[in-house]
Amino acid sequence: MGDRGKVVLVGAGPGDPGLLTLKGKDAIEQADVLVYDRLVSPRLLEYARPMCERIYVGKTPDRHMLPQEQINVLLADKAEAGNMVVRLKGGDPFVFGRGSEEAQVLRARGVDFEFVPGVTSAIAGPEYAGIPVTHRGLASSFSVITGHEDPEKLESSIDWRLLAQQQGTLVFLMGMKNLPLIAANLMENGMSPQMPVGIVQRGTWPDQRVLCSTLDVVADEVVQRGFANPSIIIVGQVVTLHDDLAWLKKGPLAGKTVAVTRARAQASKLTEALEGLGAVVQEHPMILIAPPDNLDALRDAAVAAGTFDWIVFSSVNGVDAFFEALVNAQDICAADVLSARFVAVGPATAHALEAQGVHDALVPVRFDAEGVVECLEGKIAPGQRVLLVQAQQERDVLRAGLQAYGADVTAAPAYQSVPVEEGRASLVEALRAGDLDAMTFTSSSTVSNTICLLGDDAPLLDGVALYSIGPVTSKTMAEHGLACAGQADEATIASLAQLICQDLGGLA
């Protein structure tokens, strides 16, 4: 292959990020370039390396972000430049995914490629709705048919007579626009008007909806009930099993859409918590966690780690950065540090320390700088050396408070939060469309950067319930003129998700 790269065409599955295969995850993690579609879960982008180039080529039935021919050329060009390219496609690349067409162009250009199969929505969508595509006594076969044929075509390539007389299940993809035509063709060719029909909208996603109807009235009912793309159409007796086999429970936040503004690498825990409660989560990262402007203080602290009596970590980011610096300090090992007492600002930080072998970290009652100062009163002796591993932009409250106890305090900036444009365009689009019920702020920097990046569009936040993880974040919101709909009881992801559930879902 030489300096030439490679393209891996990966099936991302139907929406639920948990349905991505392990091989697909491995490919994303190795990608230099990630080319992805509209129906790919944003959560899957988190597996990509920070320096991976992300290219969105999403399509809707009436609009292409990038025409297919240009996508084909893009893949080949990026690979020929020596990149490992992952083409991430919803469902499976071979089930109406045009993966074979893309591969033909790559073969013609002499570019190496491989396929990673994905879970197709033709099976997963019905399954998440409790509708099996086969069932003993009801259907011993199933067919997957495109529903996207042009109704203006002089002659259909679909044998409607054959389909109408089959005893198996019919699954139509991309067919909502043509649903009246599909139903009419089947009935005209002998299928009973009373044949059960199931519609699964956004199958496997938190906001999945299901409609069970019959062939003669389904086209009218989807209009009355507001069903639209992306939806799967299932025709056959297996639809009658939905009531018995439906298993996906609606959470208390079903029907609510919440925006998460955390850095993409950190957003997953909050996203998972909210999705577990039934919410649709949109990730609009407003910050990026980056190294500090100067790493000298952190490196020096790692070398001298064994000389500190106390080491205080303000976040998981600080834990990760410090222990990485510790490993890189060739004349020191982690065991030399364990003589110090550790303080973790919050349970998530304590868990991160446990992963590094520190199991007795002190956790204050309040998960902020003031809480640490209160917690350490009477515990720190004058003259003891304290290391603060914290953000570059950290307030001076902690240093000043511990110095008042007579401590010798060293601050080591381990990371910084920087504004990132990545989430701005999608957030503005969602705000203008009125799609958001709530937005979360998990730090002061997410608040400040959101206001900065929105600029003149900041008034679009009016009418959206804005939730804060703690008092410092709430104060920053007030400084920017934002009304806080609620503040978490504890500065934790779990507490923030529970607050939103209580407010919007009505459950404790």
Short mmCIF file of C-alpha atoms in Angstrom, two decimals:
data_model
loop_
_atom_site.label_atom_id
_atom_site.label_comp_id
_atom_site.label_asym_id
_atom_site.label_seq_id
_atom_site.Cartn_x
_atom_site.Cartn_y
_atom_site.Cartn_z
CA MET A 1 0.00 0.00 0.00
CA GLY A 2 2.97 2.34 0.50
CA ASP A 3 1.99 5.84 1.58
CA ARG A 4 -1.55 5.33 0.36
CA GLY A 5 -4.23 5.12 2.99
CA LYS A 6 -7.30 2.99 3.34
CA VAL A 7 -11.07 3.35 3.66
CA VAL A 8 -13.09 1.33 6.17
CA LEU A 9 -16.82 1.43 5.50
CA VAL A 10 -18.45 0.95 8.90
CA GLY A 11 -22.09 0.24 9.67
CA ALA A 12 -23.00 2.44 12.65
CA GLY A 13 -26.26 0.67 13.42
CA PRO A 14 -29.74 2.21 13.55
CA GLY A 15 -29.26 4.90 16.21
CA ASP A 16 -28.72 3.42 19.66
CA PRO A 17 -24.95 3.90 20.09
CA GLY A 18 -24.76 0.66 22.06
CA LEU A 19 -25.47 -1.27 18.86
CA LEU A 20 -22.16 -0.33 17.24
CA THR A 21 -19.92 -3.39 16.86
CA LEU A 22 -16.59 -3.64 18.66
CA LYS A 23 -14.83 -3.78 15.30
CA GLY A 24 -16.60 -0.60 14.25
CA LYS A 25 -15.50 1.13 17.46
CA ASP A 26 -11.89 0.05 16.86
CA ALA A 27 -11.99 1.51 13.36
CA ILE A 28 -13.31 4.88 14.57
CA GLU A 29 -10.61 5.04 17.24
CA GLN A 30 -7.92 4.62 14.57
CA ALA A 31 -9.37 7.03 12.01
CA ASP A 32 -7.50 10.03 10.65
CA VAL A 33 -10.64 11.14 8.80
CA LEU A 34 -14.22 10.35 9.82
CA VAL A 35 -16.93 10.83 7.18
CA TYR A 36 -20.37 10.38 8.74
CA ASP A 37 -24.08 10.49 7.94
CA ARG A 38 -27.15 12.21 9.40
CA LEU A 39 -28.57 9.18 11.21
CA VAL A 40 -25.33 8.33 12.99
CA SER A 41 -25.51 8.87 16.74
CA PRO A 42 -23.29 11.83 17.77
CA ARG A 43 -22.12 9.66 20.67
CA LEU A 44 -20.10 7.56 18.24
CA LEU A 45 -17.98 10.58 17.31
CA GLU A 46 -16.57 10.53 20.84
CA TYR A 47 -14.53 7.45 19.96
CA ALA A 48 -12.52 9.43 17.42
CA ARG A 49 -9.14 10.85 18.39
CA PRO A 50 -9.02 14.61 19.11
CA MET A 51 -7.02 15.30 15.94
CA CYS A 52 -9.31 13.22 13.71
CA GLU A 53 -10.85 15.27 10.89
CA ARG A 54 -14.65 14.99 11.05
CA ILE A 55 -16.63 15.54 7.85
CA TYR A 56 -20.44 15.58 7.90
CA VAL A 57 -22.09 14.46 4.66
CA GLY A 58 -25.62 13.94 5.94
CA LYS A 59 -28.58 13.53 3.65
CA THR A 60 -32.29 14.04 4.06
CA PRO A 61 -34.85 12.80 1.53
CA ASP A 62 -35.04 16.27 -0.01
CA ARG A 63 -31.52 17.63 0.53
CA HIS A 64 -27.95 16.36 0.27
CA MET A 65 -25.21 18.04 2.27
CA LEU A 66 -22.82 16.52 -0.28
CA PRO A 67 -23.94 14.64 -3.43
CA GLN A 68 -23.04 10.95 -3.51
CA GLU A 69 -20.61 11.41 -6.38
CA GLN A 70 -18.67 13.98 -4.36
CA ILE A 71 -18.64 11.67 -1.33
CA ASN A 72 -17.10 8.95 -3.48
CA VAL A 73 -14.36 11.31 -4.64
CA LEU A 74 -13.82 12.65 -1.11
CA LEU A 75 -13.19 9.17 0.28
CA ALA A 76 -10.70 8.32 -2.44
CA ASP A 77 -8.89 11.67 -2.19
CA LYS A 78 -8.50 11.45 1.59
CA ALA A 79 -7.20 7.89 1.39
CA GLU A 80 -4.76 8.70 -1.41
CA ALA A 81 -3.35 11.41 0.84
CA GLY A 82 -2.26 8.63 3.19
CA ASN A 83 -5.14 8.77 5.69
CA MET A 84 -6.99 6.02 7.48
CA VAL A 85 -10.54 6.99 6.47
CA VAL A 86 -13.66 5.68 8.20
CA ARG A 87 -16.92 6.05 6.32
CA LEU A 88 -19.52 5.81 9.09
CA LYS A 89 -22.94 4.93 7.71
CA GLY A 90 -26.27 4.47 9.50
CA GLY A 91 -27.45 0.87 9.64
CA ASP A 92 -25.45 -1.48 7.42
CA PRO A 93 -23.39 -0.35 4.40
CA PHE A 94 -24.98 -2.99 2.15
CA VAL A 95 -28.64 -2.41 3.06
CA PHE A 96 -29.59 0.63 0.98
CA GLY A 97 -26.42 2.25 2.29
CA ARG A 98 -24.68 2.72 -1.09
CA GLY A 99 -21.56 1.22 0.42
CA SER A 100 -21.03 -0.99 -2.59
CA GLU A 101 -21.12 2.03 -4.91
CA GLU A 102 -18.50 3.82 -2.83
CA ALA A 103 -16.32 0.71 -2.81
CA GLN A 104 -16.53 0.42 -6.61
CA VAL A 105 -15.12 3.94 -6.97
CA LEU A 106 -12.35 3.13 -4.48
CA ARG A 107 -11.45 -0.03 -6.39
CA ALA A 108 -11.32 1.93 -9.64
CA ARG A 109 -8.97 4.42 -7.98
CA GLY A 110 -6.78 1.64 -6.57
CA VAL A 111 -7.63 2.46 -2.94
CA ASP A 112 -7.72 -0.35 -0.39
CA PHE A 113 -10.99 -0.77 1.50
CA GLU A 114 -12.81 -3.09 3.86
CA PHE A 115 -16.31 -3.37 5.31
CA VAL A 116 -17.50 -3.61 8.90
CA PRO A 117 -21.12 -4.81 8.97
CA GLY A 118 -23.64 -2.92 11.06
CA VAL A 119 -26.98 -3.76 12.65
CA THR A 120 -29.57 -2.85 10.04
CA SER A 121 -32.57 -0.75 11.02
CA ALA A 122 -34.74 -3.14 8.99
CA ILE A 123 -34.44 -5.64 11.84
CA ALA A 124 -33.46 -3.50 14.84
CA GLY A 125 -36.23 -0.92 14.42
CA PRO A 126 -39.05 -3.48 14.48
CA GLU A 127 -37.28 -5.42 17.26
CA TYR A 128 -37.11 -2.34 19.52
CA ALA A 129 -40.85 -2.00 18.92
CA GLY A 130 -41.53 -5.62 19.85
CA ILE A 131 -42.29 -6.63 16.25
CA PRO A 132 -40.34 -9.69 15.07
CA VAL A 133 -39.74 -9.89 11.32
CA THR A 134 -40.25 -13.67 11.52
CA HIS A 135 -42.40 -15.74 13.89
CA ARG A 136 -43.47 -19.37 13.79
CA GLY A 137 -46.91 -19.65 12.24
CA LEU A 138 -47.03 -16.02 11.11
CA ALA A 139 -44.00 -15.35 8.90
CA SER A 140 -41.20 -17.65 7.80
CA SER A 141 -39.48 -15.03 5.63
CA PHE A 142 -39.07 -11.30 5.34
CA SER A 143 -38.25 -8.90 2.54
CA VAL A 144 -36.56 -5.52 2.77
CA ILE A 145 -37.73 -3.10 0.10
CA THR A 146 -36.88 0.49 -0.73
CA GLY A 147 -39.79 2.83 -0.22
CA HIS A 148 -37.96 5.65 -1.95
CA GLU A 149 -38.91 4.92 -5.54
CA ASP A 150 -39.80 7.98 -7.56
CA PRO A 151 -43.61 8.00 -7.96
CA GLU A 152 -43.15 9.73 -11.34
CA LYS A 153 -41.32 6.72 -12.79
CA LEU A 154 -43.13 5.22 -15.77
CA GLU A 155 -42.49 1.70 -14.50
CA SER A 156 -41.72 0.48 -11.00
CA SER A 157 -38.80 -1.88 -10.47
CA ILE A 158 -40.74 -3.45 -7.58
CA ASP A 159 -42.90 -6.49 -8.32
CA TRP A 160 -45.96 -5.42 -6.34
CA ARG A 161 -47.97 -8.46 -7.37
CA LEU A 162 -45.32 -10.79 -5.95
CA LEU A 163 -45.03 -8.79 -2.72
CA ALA A 164 -48.79 -8.63 -2.21
CA GLN A 165 -49.08 -12.41 -2.43
CA GLN A 166 -46.18 -13.24 -0.10
CA GLN A 167 -46.89 -14.80 3.28
CA GLY A 168 -43.80 -13.22 4.85
CA THR A 169 -43.11 -9.83 6.38
CA LEU A 170 -42.48 -6.77 4.24
CA VAL A 171 -40.15 -4.09 5.60
CA PHE A 172 -40.00 -0.79 3.71
CA LEU A 173 -37.16 1.65 4.37
CA MET A 174 -37.26 5.36 3.47
CA GLY A 175 -40.91 5.03 2.48
CA MET A 176 -42.94 7.55 4.47
CA LYS A 177 -43.34 9.99 1.60
CA ASN A 178 -44.61 7.18 -0.60
CA LEU A 179 -46.69 5.40 2.05
CA PRO A 180 -50.03 6.10 0.29
CA LEU A 181 -48.57 4.68 -2.94
CA ILE A 182 -47.13 1.63 -1.16
CA ALA A 183 -50.46 0.83 0.50
CA ALA A 184 -52.42 1.37 -2.71
CA ASN A 185 -50.09 -0.85 -4.79
CA LEU A 186 -50.30 -3.69 -2.27
CA MET A 187 -54.11 -3.55 -2.06
CA GLU A 188 -54.50 -3.24 -5.83
CA ASN A 189 -52.47 -6.42 -6.20
CA GLY A 190 -54.58 -8.46 -3.82
CA MET A 191 -53.37 -7.78 -0.27
CA SER A 192 -56.16 -7.46 2.28
CA PRO A 193 -56.98 -3.90 3.36
CA GLN A 194 -57.05 -5.27 6.93
CA MET A 195 -53.42 -6.44 6.79
CA PRO A 196 -51.64 -5.14 9.93
CA VAL A 197 -49.09 -2.37 9.37
CA GLY A 198 -46.58 -1.05 11.89
CA ILE A 199 -44.77 2.28 11.70
CA VAL A 200 -41.64 2.70 13.83
CA GLN A 201 -40.33 6.26 13.88
CA ARG A 202 -36.73 6.82 14.99
CA GLY A 203 -36.38 3.19 15.94
CA THR A 204 -33.88 2.46 18.77
CA TRP A 205 -33.59 6.18 19.63
CA PRO A 206 -34.88 7.50 22.98
CA ASP A 207 -37.81 9.22 21.23
CA GLN A 208 -38.93 6.13 19.32
CA ARG A 209 -42.64 6.10 18.45
CA VAL A 210 -44.78 3.20 17.24
CA LEU A 211 -48.08 3.17 15.38
CA CYS A 212 -50.04 -0.04 14.69
CA SER A 213 -52.70 0.23 12.01
CA THR A 214 -54.05 -1.53 8.93
CA LEU A 215 -53.22 -1.14 5.27
CA ASP A 216 -56.41 0.72 4.33
CA VAL A 217 -56.09 3.56 6.85
CA VAL A 218 -52.41 3.74 7.78
CA ALA A 219 -51.60 6.58 5.34
CA ASP A 220 -54.25 8.79 6.95
CA GLU A 221 -53.30 7.83 10.50
CA VAL A 222 -49.61 8.72 10.12
CA VAL A 223 -50.67 12.21 9.05
CA GLN A 224 -53.11 12.53 11.95
CA ARG A 225 -50.50 11.32 14.46
CA GLY A 226 -47.64 13.34 12.98
CA PHE A 227 -45.38 10.43 12.03
CA ALA A 228 -42.58 11.30 9.61
CA ASN A 229 -39.10 10.25 8.51
CA PRO A 230 -37.00 8.51 9.60
CA SER A 231 -39.52 5.70 9.94
CA ILE A 232 -39.72 2.01 9.07
CA ILE A 233 -42.87 0.47 7.61
CA ILE A 234 -43.63 -3.15 8.55
CA VAL A 235 -46.43 -4.99 6.73
CA GLY A 236 -47.55 -8.40 7.94
CA GLN A 237 -49.25 -10.43 10.66
CA VAL A 238 -46.18 -10.10 12.91
CA VAL A 239 -47.32 -6.54 13.71
CA THR A 240 -50.07 -8.04 15.88
CA LEU A 241 -47.38 -9.21 18.32
CA HIS A 242 -46.44 -5.64 19.25
CA ASP A 243 -48.76 -5.45 22.28
CA ASP A 244 -47.34 -8.68 23.73
CA LEU A 245 -43.67 -8.08 22.94
CA ALA A 246 -43.22 -4.32 23.35
CA TRP A 247 -40.38 -3.97 25.85
CA LEU A 248 -38.84 -0.52 25.45
CA LYS A 249 -40.10 1.57 28.36
CA LYS A 250 -40.78 5.27 28.06
CA GLY A 251 -38.74 7.20 30.59
CA PRO A 252 -40.05 10.20 32.55
CA LEU A 253 -38.27 12.59 30.18
CA ALA A 254 -39.79 11.04 27.05
CA GLY A 255 -40.63 13.76 24.56
CA LYS A 256 -38.12 16.22 26.04
CA THR A 257 -34.98 17.40 24.28
CA VAL A 258 -32.00 18.53 26.36
CA ALA A 259 -28.83 20.21 25.12
CA VAL A 260 -25.50 19.32 26.71
CA THR A 261 -22.74 21.92 26.38
CA ARG A 262 -19.85 20.01 27.97
CA ALA A 263 -16.71 19.18 26.04
CA ARG A 264 -17.46 16.24 23.74
CA ALA A 265 -14.95 14.01 25.51
CA GLN A 266 -16.78 14.58 28.82
CA ALA A 267 -20.38 14.68 27.66
CA SER A 268 -21.09 10.95 27.57
CA LYS A 269 -21.92 10.46 31.28
CA LEU A 270 -24.48 13.26 31.31
CA THR A 271 -25.85 12.17 27.94
CA GLU A 272 -26.22 8.59 29.16
CA ALA A 273 -27.96 9.71 32.35
CA LEU A 274 -30.48 11.85 30.48
CA GLU A 275 -31.09 9.27 27.75
CA GLY A 276 -31.63 6.67 30.45
CA LEU A 277 -34.49 8.86 31.67
CA GLY A 278 -35.97 8.96 28.17
CA ALA A 279 -34.75 12.36 26.95
CA VAL A 280 -33.43 13.10 23.51
CA VAL A 281 -29.99 14.60 24.03
CA GLN A 282 -28.27 16.98 21.65
CA GLU A 283 -24.58 17.51 22.27
CA HIS A 284 -23.42 21.02 21.40
CA PRO A 285 -19.89 21.23 22.86
CA MET A 286 -19.00 24.79 23.79
CA ILE A 287 -15.58 24.04 25.30
CA LEU A 288 -12.56 21.89 24.60
CA ILE A 289 -10.31 20.56 27.35
CA ALA A 290 -6.75 21.44 26.35
CA PRO A 291 -3.31 21.47 28.00
CA PRO A 292 -2.44 24.66 29.91
CA ASP A 293 -0.44 27.38 28.18
CA ASN A 294 2.60 26.27 30.18
CA LEU A 295 3.16 22.73 31.43
CA ASP A 296 6.29 23.51 33.46
CA ALA A 297 4.46 23.80 36.80
CA LEU A 298 2.72 20.46 36.32
CA ARG A 299 5.94 18.73 35.27
CA ASP A 300 7.83 20.19 38.23
CA ALA A 301 5.04 19.09 40.57
CA ALA A 302 5.17 15.55 39.19
CA VAL A 303 8.93 15.34 39.75
CA ALA A 304 8.52 16.65 43.33
CA ALA A 305 5.31 14.73 44.00
CA GLY A 306 6.80 12.82 46.93
CA THR A 307 7.52 16.04 48.84
CA PHE A 308 3.89 17.13 49.22
CA ASP A 309 1.80 16.39 52.31
CA TRP A 310 -1.51 16.99 50.54
CA ILE A 311 -2.52 16.84 46.89
CA VAL A 312 -5.88 18.39 45.97
CA PHE A 313 -7.61 17.57 42.66
CA SER A 314 -10.39 19.83 41.44
CA SER A 315 -11.61 17.55 38.63
CA VAL A 316 -11.17 14.33 36.70
CA ASN A 317 -9.22 16.29 34.09
CA GLY A 318 -6.65 17.19 36.71
CA VAL A 319 -6.29 13.57 37.81
CA ASP A 320 -5.71 12.39 34.24
CA ALA A 321 -3.18 15.13 33.46
CA PHE A 322 -1.25 14.76 36.73
CA PHE A 323 -0.81 11.00 36.57
CA GLU A 324 0.22 11.23 32.94
CA ALA A 325 2.86 13.78 33.96
CA LEU A 326 3.85 11.47 36.81
CA VAL A 327 4.46 8.58 34.42
CA ASN A 328 6.51 10.84 32.15
CA ALA A 329 8.70 11.96 35.08
CA GLN A 330 11.32 9.23 34.69
CA ASP A 331 12.85 9.57 38.17
CA ILE A 332 9.59 9.13 40.07
CA CYS A 333 6.93 6.45 40.29
CA ALA A 334 3.36 6.48 41.53
CA ALA A 335 4.27 4.66 44.74
CA ASP A 336 6.35 7.65 45.87
CA VAL A 337 3.24 9.82 45.84
CA LEU A 338 1.08 7.62 48.03
CA SER A 339 2.52 9.06 51.23
CA ALA A 340 0.55 12.24 50.56
CA ARG A 341 -3.08 12.71 51.61
CA PHE A 342 -5.42 13.17 48.66
CA VAL A 343 -8.47 15.39 48.33
CA ALA A 344 -11.01 14.97 45.53
CA VAL A 345 -13.56 17.67 44.77
CA GLY A 346 -16.51 15.39 44.15
CA PRO A 347 -17.19 11.66 43.74
CA ALA A 348 -16.29 11.56 40.03
CA THR A 349 -12.82 12.87 40.85
CA ALA A 350 -12.54 10.34 43.69
CA HIS A 351 -13.43 7.52 41.26
CA ALA A 352 -10.74 8.75 38.87
CA LEU A 353 -8.22 8.59 41.72
CA GLU A 354 -9.35 5.08 42.59
CA ALA A 355 -8.57 4.05 39.02
CA GLN A 356 -5.01 5.25 39.73
CA GLY A 357 -4.81 3.19 42.92
CA VAL A 358 -5.78 5.90 45.43
CA HIS A 359 -8.67 4.58 47.52
CA ASP A 360 -8.75 6.87 50.57
CA ALA A 361 -9.21 10.31 49.06
CA LEU A 362 -10.99 12.87 51.23
CA VAL A 363 -14.17 14.19 49.60
CA PRO A 364 -15.67 17.42 51.02
CA VAL A 365 -19.39 17.78 51.62
CA ARG A 366 -19.52 20.69 49.16
CA PHE A 367 -17.96 19.95 45.79
CA ASP A 368 -16.27 23.32 45.26
CA ALA A 369 -13.26 25.31 46.44
CA GLU A 370 -15.11 26.66 49.46
CA GLY A 371 -16.05 23.13 50.42
CA VAL A 372 -12.42 22.01 50.29
CA VAL A 373 -11.33 24.90 52.52
CA GLU A 374 -14.03 24.03 55.07
CA CYS A 375 -13.17 20.32 54.90
CA LEU A 376 -9.45 20.87 55.57
CA GLU A 377 -9.88 23.23 58.50
CA GLY A 378 -8.02 21.72 61.44
CA LYS A 379 -6.52 18.98 59.28
CA ILE A 380 -3.69 20.91 57.65
CA ALA A 381 -0.84 21.85 59.94
CA PRO A 382 1.12 25.07 59.44
CA GLY A 383 4.06 24.56 57.14
CA GLN A 384 2.65 21.49 55.38
CA ARG A 385 3.10 21.43 51.61
CA VAL A 386 -0.08 21.34 49.56
CA LEU A 387 -0.26 20.80 45.80
CA LEU A 388 -3.32 22.07 43.93
CA VAL A 389 -3.86 20.27 40.61
CA GLN A 390 -6.44 22.45 38.92
CA ALA A 391 -7.60 24.31 35.84
CA GLN A 392 -5.56 27.18 34.48
CA GLN A 393 -8.55 29.49 34.97
CA GLU A 394 -9.24 28.35 38.56
CA ARG A 395 -10.41 30.92 41.12
CA ASP A 396 -7.94 31.85 43.86
CA VAL A 397 -10.34 30.87 46.67
CA LEU A 398 -8.67 27.54 47.41
CA ARG A 399 -5.09 28.82 47.46
CA ALA A 400 -5.98 31.78 49.68
CA GLY A 401 -8.04 29.65 52.06
CA LEU A 402 -5.31 27.04 52.59
CA GLN A 403 -2.60 29.67 52.95
CA ALA A 404 -4.68 31.16 55.74
CA TYR A 405 -4.16 27.86 57.58
CA GLY A 406 -0.40 28.34 57.24
CA ALA A 407 0.04 25.85 54.40
CA ASP A 408 2.78 26.15 51.78
CA VAL A 409 0.64 26.01 48.64
CA THR A 410 1.82 25.19 45.11
CA ALA A 411 -0.65 25.48 42.22
CA ALA A 412 -0.08 23.37 39.11
CA PRO A 413 -2.36 24.23 36.16
CA ALA A 414 -3.11 20.87 34.53
CA TYR A 415 -5.58 21.86 31.82
CA GLN A 416 -7.70 24.68 30.51
CA SER A 417 -11.14 25.07 28.97
CA VAL A 418 -11.06 26.87 25.64
CA PRO A 419 -13.99 27.97 23.48
CA VAL A 420 -14.70 25.69 20.54
CA GLU A 421 -16.80 26.54 17.51
CA GLU A 422 -17.84 22.92 17.00
CA GLY A 423 -21.23 23.17 18.68
CA ARG A 424 -22.25 26.70 17.73
CA ALA A 425 -23.93 26.13 14.36
CA SER A 426 -25.93 23.11 15.51
CA LEU A 427 -27.00 24.89 18.71
CA VAL A 428 -28.20 27.98 16.85
CA GLU A 429 -30.13 25.78 14.43
CA ALA A 430 -31.80 23.90 17.29
CA LEU A 431 -32.65 27.13 19.14
CA ARG A 432 -34.15 28.77 16.07
CA ALA A 433 -36.23 25.67 15.39
CA GLY A 434 -37.51 25.65 18.97
CA ASP A 435 -36.29 22.07 19.43
CA LEU A 436 -34.85 22.44 22.94
CA ASP A 437 -36.73 22.09 26.21
CA ALA A 438 -33.66 22.44 28.42
CA MET A 439 -29.92 23.10 28.41
CA THR A 440 -27.31 22.09 30.94
CA PHE A 441 -24.29 24.01 32.17
CA THR A 442 -21.70 21.99 34.07
CA SER A 443 -19.11 24.72 34.65
CA SER A 444 -18.63 28.45 34.50
CA SER A 445 -16.65 28.05 31.29
CA THR A 446 -19.55 26.35 29.50
CA VAL A 447 -21.71 29.35 30.40
CA SER A 448 -19.21 32.03 29.37
CA ASN A 449 -18.22 30.26 26.17
CA THR A 450 -21.83 29.66 25.16
CA ILE A 451 -22.62 33.36 25.53
CA CYS A 452 -19.42 34.30 23.71
CA LEU A 453 -20.00 31.92 20.82
CA LEU A 454 -23.70 32.72 20.43
CA GLY A 455 -23.01 36.46 20.29
CA ASP A 456 -26.06 38.25 18.87
CA ASP A 457 -27.95 34.93 18.91
CA ALA A 458 -27.80 34.71 22.73
CA PRO A 459 -31.44 35.94 23.10
CA LEU A 460 -32.47 32.64 21.50
CA LEU A 461 -31.87 31.08 24.93
CA ASP A 462 -35.01 32.81 26.20
CA GLY A 463 -37.71 30.22 26.71
CA VAL A 464 -35.27 27.34 27.22
CA ALA A 465 -34.96 26.00 30.78
CA LEU A 466 -31.31 26.44 31.79
CA TYR A 467 -29.93 24.16 34.51
CA SER A 468 -26.76 24.58 36.57
CA ILE A 469 -24.59 21.96 38.25
CA GLY A 470 -23.61 24.15 41.21
CA PRO A 471 -23.43 27.59 42.85
CA VAL A 472 -20.33 28.82 41.02
CA THR A 473 -21.91 27.98 37.66
CA SER A 474 -25.19 29.58 38.74
CA LYS A 475 -23.34 32.76 39.69
CA THR A 476 -21.76 32.93 36.24
CA MET A 477 -25.17 32.48 34.66
CA ALA A 478 -26.51 35.40 36.69
CA GLU A 479 -23.55 37.55 35.66
CA HIS A 480 -24.50 36.94 32.02
CA GLY A 481 -28.16 37.69 32.65
CA LEU A 482 -29.33 34.09 32.29
CA ALA A 483 -32.22 32.83 34.40
CA CYS A 484 -31.36 29.60 36.18
CA ALA A 485 -34.27 27.15 36.09
CA GLY A 486 -32.66 25.04 38.77
CA GLN A 487 -29.40 24.14 40.49
CA ALA A 488 -28.40 20.58 41.31
CA ASP A 489 -28.45 19.65 44.99
CA GLU A 490 -24.96 18.20 44.60
CA ALA A 491 -22.42 19.20 41.98
CA THR A 492 -22.66 15.82 40.25
CA ILE A 493 -23.94 14.56 36.92
CA ALA A 494 -26.44 12.27 38.66
CA SER A 495 -27.87 15.12 40.71
CA LEU A 496 -28.16 17.39 37.67
CA ALA A 497 -29.98 14.71 35.66
CA GLN A 498 -32.31 14.04 38.59
CA LEU A 499 -33.14 17.74 38.88
CA ILE A 500 -34.13 17.92 35.21
CA CYS A 501 -36.18 14.76 35.66
CA GLN A 502 -38.05 16.29 38.59
CA ASP A 503 -38.71 19.53 36.75
CA LEU A 504 -39.56 18.27 33.28
CA GLY A 505 -40.55 14.68 33.90
CA GLY A 506 -42.49 15.12 37.08
CA LEU A 507 -40.88 12.14 38.82
CA ALA A 508 -38.57 11.98 41.80
#
